Amino acid sequence: NDTHGHLAGSQTLREVGELLSRELKAEKLSNFAARYGGDEFVIALAGKSLSAGVHLAEKLRTAISATVFCPGGGSILPDALGLKGLTCSVGVASLKQHISNDMGPEQAKSTLLRLADSAMYVAKETGRNQTAVAGKPVPRSAPAASVARRRRA
């Protein structure tokens, strides 16, 4: 948005959503991807393990990085931009591993989304363009003092 404007950002997010849908269909997953908030997406993988979720997250993350977005204009942005090398940070949480059986459906949903969102922020704060699992530390790519200074800026 800062470099190419809001229309380019909206067109890119639409194309990311289409990429997610294509990848889920190619994986023969009958689950769904939905835009959740401004520039975030959520994917529900019913009956899949945490490791399957991490594997899919990494596949999607690398697919996004390898894709050229806004190659020839679209319904939101008529101009071709050819945006390459976009990155994303992904947080993964699992119903089986992160949610207790005594939670009701609404509490479980809210907790699962919060855990995945927190994991995404861990991925962002520890180097970006990576996948983090809820409750598991991600190795830092920079010394802790360096990370703390960047947060204050």
PDB file of C-alpha atoms in Angstrom:
ATOM      1  CA  ASN A   1       0.000   0.000   0.000  1.00  0.00           C
ATOM      2  CA  ASP A   2       2.763   2.452   0.874  1.00  0.00           C
ATOM      3  CA  THR A   3       4.677   1.944  -2.383  1.00  0.00           C
ATOM      4  CA  HIS A   4       1.992   1.145  -4.977  1.00  0.00           C
ATOM      5  CA  GLY A   5      -1.204   2.461  -3.354  1.00  0.00           C
ATOM      6  CA  HIS A   6      -4.327   0.945  -1.877  1.00  0.00           C
ATOM      7  CA  LEU A   7      -5.740  -0.297  -5.178  1.00  0.00           C
ATOM      8  CA  ALA A   8      -2.580  -2.329  -5.818  1.00  0.00           C
ATOM      9  CA  GLY A   9      -2.786  -3.696  -2.271  1.00  0.00           C
ATOM     10  CA  SER A  10      -6.422  -4.687  -2.733  1.00  0.00           C
ATOM     11  CA  GLN A  11      -5.737  -6.309  -6.121  1.00  0.00           C
ATOM     12  CA  THR A  12      -2.781  -8.219  -4.652  1.00  0.00           C
ATOM     13  CA  LEU A  13      -4.853  -9.460  -1.704  1.00  0.00           C
ATOM     14  CA  ARG A  14      -7.535 -10.634  -4.123  1.00  0.00           C
ATOM     15  CA  GLU A  15      -4.905 -12.530  -6.112  1.00  0.00           C
ATOM     16  CA  VAL A  16      -3.461 -14.040  -2.923  1.00  0.00           C
ATOM     17  CA  GLY A  17      -6.956 -15.274  -2.055  1.00  0.00           C
ATOM     18  CA  GLU A  18      -7.278 -16.835  -5.503  1.00  0.00           C
ATOM     19  CA  LEU A  19      -3.865 -18.485  -5.096  1.00  0.00           C
ATOM     20  CA  LEU A  20      -4.898 -19.929  -1.726  1.00  0.00           C
ATOM     21  CA  SER A  21      -8.115 -21.305  -3.208  1.00  0.00           C
ATOM     22  CA  ARG A  22      -6.254 -22.885  -6.147  1.00  0.00           C
ATOM     23  CA  GLU A  23      -3.659 -24.481  -3.866  1.00  0.00           C
ATOM     24  CA  LEU A  24      -6.306 -25.903  -1.531  1.00  0.00           C
ATOM     25  CA  LYS A  25      -8.183 -27.313  -4.519  1.00  0.00           C
ATOM     26  CA  ALA A  26      -4.954 -28.797  -5.973  1.00  0.00           C
ATOM     27  CA  GLU A  27      -4.254 -30.439  -2.599  1.00  0.00           C
ATOM     28  CA  LYS A  28      -7.790 -31.852  -2.751  1.00  0.00           C
ATOM     29  CA  LEU A  29      -8.632 -30.124   0.497  1.00  0.00           C
ATOM     30  CA  SER A  30     -12.312 -29.333   0.827  1.00  0.00           C
ATOM     31  CA  ASN A  31     -11.567 -26.740   3.466  1.00  0.00           C
ATOM     32  CA  PHE A  32     -11.698 -23.003   3.046  1.00  0.00           C
ATOM     33  CA  ALA A  33      -9.550 -19.915   2.963  1.00  0.00           C
ATOM     34  CA  ALA A  34     -11.015 -16.549   3.888  1.00  0.00           C
ATOM     35  CA  ARG A  35      -9.716 -13.031   4.240  1.00  0.00           C
ATOM     36  CA  TYR A  36      -9.651 -12.214   7.932  1.00  0.00           C
ATOM     37  CA  GLY A  37      -9.009  -8.583   8.681  1.00  0.00           C
ATOM     38  CA  GLY A  38      -7.143  -6.135   6.490  1.00  0.00           C
ATOM     39  CA  ASP A  39      -4.272  -8.178   5.085  1.00  0.00           C
ATOM     40  CA  GLU A  40      -4.706 -11.500   6.878  1.00  0.00           C
ATOM     41  CA  PHE A  41      -6.197 -14.787   5.774  1.00  0.00           C
ATOM     42  CA  VAL A  42      -7.372 -17.777   7.771  1.00  0.00           C
ATOM     43  CA  ILE A  43      -7.445 -21.350   6.504  1.00  0.00           C
ATOM     44  CA  ALA A  44      -9.380 -24.084   8.297  1.00  0.00           C
ATOM     45  CA  LEU A  45      -8.104 -27.623   7.767  1.00  0.00           C
ATOM     46  CA  ALA A  46     -10.649 -29.980   9.264  1.00  0.00           C
ATOM     47  CA  GLY A  47      -9.244 -33.300  10.446  1.00  0.00           C
ATOM     48  CA  LYS A  48      -5.627 -32.476   9.571  1.00  0.00           C
ATOM     49  CA  SER A  49      -2.636 -32.776  11.892  1.00  0.00           C
ATOM     50  CA  LEU A  50      -0.494 -29.911  13.067  1.00  0.00           C
ATOM     51  CA  SER A  51       2.353 -31.154  10.872  1.00  0.00           C
ATOM     52  CA  ALA A  52       0.022 -31.176   7.845  1.00  0.00           C
ATOM     53  CA  GLY A  53      -0.941 -27.582   8.653  1.00  0.00           C
ATOM     54  CA  VAL A  54       2.713 -26.541   8.892  1.00  0.00           C
ATOM     55  CA  HIS A  55       3.511 -28.332   5.621  1.00  0.00           C
ATOM     56  CA  LEU A  56       0.641 -26.548   3.847  1.00  0.00           C
ATOM     57  CA  ALA A  57       1.614 -23.198   5.387  1.00  0.00           C
ATOM     58  CA  GLU A  58       5.157 -23.558   4.060  1.00  0.00           C
ATOM     59  CA  LYS A  59       3.897 -24.597   0.630  1.00  0.00           C
ATOM     60  CA  LEU A  60       1.613 -21.564   0.472  1.00  0.00           C
ATOM     61  CA  ARG A  61       4.309 -19.230   1.778  1.00  0.00           C
ATOM     62  CA  THR A  62       6.753 -20.328  -0.930  1.00  0.00           C
ATOM     63  CA  ALA A  63       4.026 -20.177  -3.608  1.00  0.00           C
ATOM     64  CA  ILE A  64       3.276 -16.568  -2.661  1.00  0.00           C
ATOM     65  CA  SER A  65       6.963 -15.706  -2.849  1.00  0.00           C
ATOM     66  CA  ALA A  66       7.285 -17.313  -6.290  1.00  0.00           C
ATOM     67  CA  THR A  67       4.170 -15.678  -7.772  1.00  0.00           C
ATOM     68  CA  VAL A  68       4.132 -12.482  -9.823  1.00  0.00           C
ATOM     69  CA  PHE A  69       1.137 -10.444  -8.660  1.00  0.00           C
ATOM     70  CA  CYS A  70      -0.727  -7.842 -10.714  1.00  0.00           C
ATOM     71  CA  PRO A  71       0.897  -9.113 -13.936  1.00  0.00           C
ATOM     72  CA  GLY A  72      -1.652  -7.596 -16.284  1.00  0.00           C
ATOM     73  CA  GLY A  73      -4.101  -5.540 -14.340  1.00  0.00           C
ATOM     74  CA  GLY A  74      -7.262  -6.798 -12.744  1.00  0.00           C
ATOM     75  CA  SER A  75     -10.772  -5.864 -11.766  1.00  0.00           C
ATOM     76  CA  ILE A  76      -9.578  -3.544  -8.986  1.00  0.00           C
ATOM     77  CA  LEU A  77      -6.351  -2.191 -10.488  1.00  0.00           C
ATOM     78  CA  PRO A  78      -6.233  -1.805 -14.277  1.00  0.00           C
ATOM     79  CA  ASP A  79      -2.449  -1.287 -14.382  1.00  0.00           C
ATOM     80  CA  ALA A  80       0.084  -4.100 -14.684  1.00  0.00           C
ATOM     81  CA  LEU A  81       2.652  -3.950 -11.877  1.00  0.00           C
ATOM     82  CA  GLY A  82       4.378  -7.333 -11.994  1.00  0.00           C
ATOM     83  CA  LEU A  83       5.011  -7.474  -8.245  1.00  0.00           C
ATOM     84  CA  LYS A  84       7.572 -10.164  -7.425  1.00  0.00           C
ATOM     85  CA  GLY A  85       9.026 -11.608  -4.252  1.00  0.00           C
ATOM     86  CA  LEU A  86       6.134 -10.850  -1.934  1.00  0.00           C
ATOM     87  CA  THR A  87       6.584 -12.449   1.446  1.00  0.00           C
ATOM     88  CA  CYS A  88       4.253 -13.566   4.192  1.00  0.00           C
ATOM     89  CA  SER A  89       4.490 -14.615   7.797  1.00  0.00           C
ATOM     90  CA  VAL A  90       2.298 -17.522   8.876  1.00  0.00           C
ATOM     91  CA  GLY A  91       1.022 -18.635  12.264  1.00  0.00           C
ATOM     92  CA  VAL A  92      -0.308 -22.171  12.752  1.00  0.00           C
ATOM     93  CA  ALA A  93      -2.440 -23.532  15.602  1.00  0.00           C
ATOM     94  CA  SER A  94      -4.155 -26.891  15.918  1.00  0.00           C
ATOM     95  CA  LEU A  95      -7.467 -27.728  17.537  1.00  0.00           C
ATOM     96  CA  LYS A  96      -6.125 -31.077  18.771  1.00  0.00           C
ATOM     97  CA  GLN A  97      -2.882 -29.696  20.197  1.00  0.00           C
ATOM     98  CA  HIS A  98      -3.847 -26.250  21.427  1.00  0.00           C
ATOM     99  CA  ILE A  99      -7.483 -26.444  22.554  1.00  0.00           C
ATOM    100  CA  SER A 100      -8.740 -28.250  25.643  1.00  0.00           C
ATOM    101  CA  ASN A 101     -11.821 -30.464  25.516  1.00  0.00           C
ATOM    102  CA  ASP A 102     -13.654 -28.410  28.135  1.00  0.00           C
ATOM    103  CA  MET A 103     -13.899 -25.337  25.883  1.00  0.00           C
ATOM    104  CA  GLY A 104     -17.147 -24.545  24.155  1.00  0.00           C
ATOM    105  CA  PRO A 105     -17.161 -23.985  20.373  1.00  0.00           C
ATOM    106  CA  GLU A 106     -17.040 -20.176  20.548  1.00  0.00           C
ATOM    107  CA  GLN A 107     -14.221 -20.147  23.094  1.00  0.00           C
ATOM    108  CA  ALA A 108     -12.304 -22.772  21.106  1.00  0.00           C
ATOM    109  CA  LYS A 109     -12.684 -20.762  17.874  1.00  0.00           C
ATOM    110  CA  SER A 110     -11.575 -17.526  19.519  1.00  0.00           C
ATOM    111  CA  THR A 111      -8.637 -19.199  21.252  1.00  0.00           C
ATOM    112  CA  LEU A 112      -7.510 -20.951  18.077  1.00  0.00           C
ATOM    113  CA  LEU A 113      -7.592 -17.701  16.084  1.00  0.00           C
ATOM    114  CA  ARG A 114      -5.756 -15.828  18.861  1.00  0.00           C
ATOM    115  CA  LEU A 115      -3.058 -18.516  19.060  1.00  0.00           C
ATOM    116  CA  ALA A 116      -2.539 -18.562  15.287  1.00  0.00           C
ATOM    117  CA  ASP A 117      -2.447 -14.747  15.233  1.00  0.00           C
ATOM    118  CA  SER A 118       0.113 -14.683  18.062  1.00  0.00           C
ATOM    119  CA  ALA A 119       2.245 -17.244  16.224  1.00  0.00           C
ATOM    120  CA  MET A 120       2.099 -15.089  13.083  1.00  0.00           C
ATOM    121  CA  TYR A 121       3.433 -12.132  15.065  1.00  0.00           C
ATOM    122  CA  VAL A 122       6.244 -14.322  16.414  1.00  0.00           C
ATOM    123  CA  ALA A 123       7.121 -15.168  12.793  1.00  0.00           C
ATOM    124  CA  LYS A 124       7.107 -11.454  11.892  1.00  0.00           C
ATOM    125  CA  GLU A 125       9.119 -10.344  14.913  1.00  0.00           C
ATOM    126  CA  THR A 126      11.792 -13.005  14.472  1.00  0.00           C
ATOM    127  CA  GLY A 127      12.639 -12.376  10.860  1.00  0.00           C
ATOM    128  CA  ARG A 128       9.475 -12.370   8.690  1.00  0.00           C
ATOM    129  CA  ASN A 129       8.707 -14.635   5.740  1.00  0.00           C
ATOM    130  CA  GLN A 130       8.470 -17.780   7.848  1.00  0.00           C
ATOM    131  CA  THR A 131       6.001 -20.053   9.607  1.00  0.00           C
ATOM    132  CA  ALA A 132       5.637 -20.232  13.380  1.00  0.00           C
ATOM    133  CA  VAL A 133       3.612 -22.714  15.427  1.00  0.00           C
ATOM    134  CA  ALA A 134       1.624 -21.560  18.441  1.00  0.00           C
ATOM    135  CA  GLY A 135       3.523 -22.183  21.645  1.00  0.00           C
ATOM    136  CA  LYS A 136       6.790 -23.108  19.970  1.00  0.00           C
ATOM    137  CA  PRO A 137       9.694 -20.698  19.820  1.00  0.00           C
ATOM    138  CA  VAL A 138      11.127 -19.766  16.451  1.00  0.00           C
ATOM    139  CA  PRO A 139      14.923 -19.366  16.321  1.00  0.00           C
ATOM    140  CA  ARG A 140      15.784 -15.685  16.176  1.00  0.00           C
ATOM    141  CA  SER A 141      17.502 -14.467  13.045  1.00  0.00           C
ATOM    142  CA  ALA A 142      18.971 -11.461  14.890  1.00  0.00           C
ATOM    143  CA  PRO A 143      20.364 -10.974  18.400  1.00  0.00           C
ATOM    144  CA  ALA A 144      17.674 -10.234  20.998  1.00  0.00           C
ATOM    145  CA  ALA A 145      18.970  -6.679  21.576  1.00  0.00           C
ATOM    146  CA  SER A 146      18.634  -5.927  17.873  1.00  0.00           C
ATOM    147  CA  VAL A 147      15.044  -7.211  17.789  1.00  0.00           C
ATOM    148  CA  ALA A 148      14.131  -5.128  20.860  1.00  0.00           C
ATOM    149  CA  ARG A 149      15.538  -1.945  19.264  1.00  0.00           C
ATOM    150  CA  ARG A 150      13.513  -2.494  16.087  1.00  0.00           C
ATOM    151  CA  ARG A 151      10.272  -2.816  18.053  1.00  0.00           C
ATOM    152  CA  ARG A 152      10.790   0.560  19.728  1.00  0.00           C
ATOM    153  CA  ALA A 153      11.423   2.377  16.441  1.00  0.00           C
TER     154      ALA A 153
END
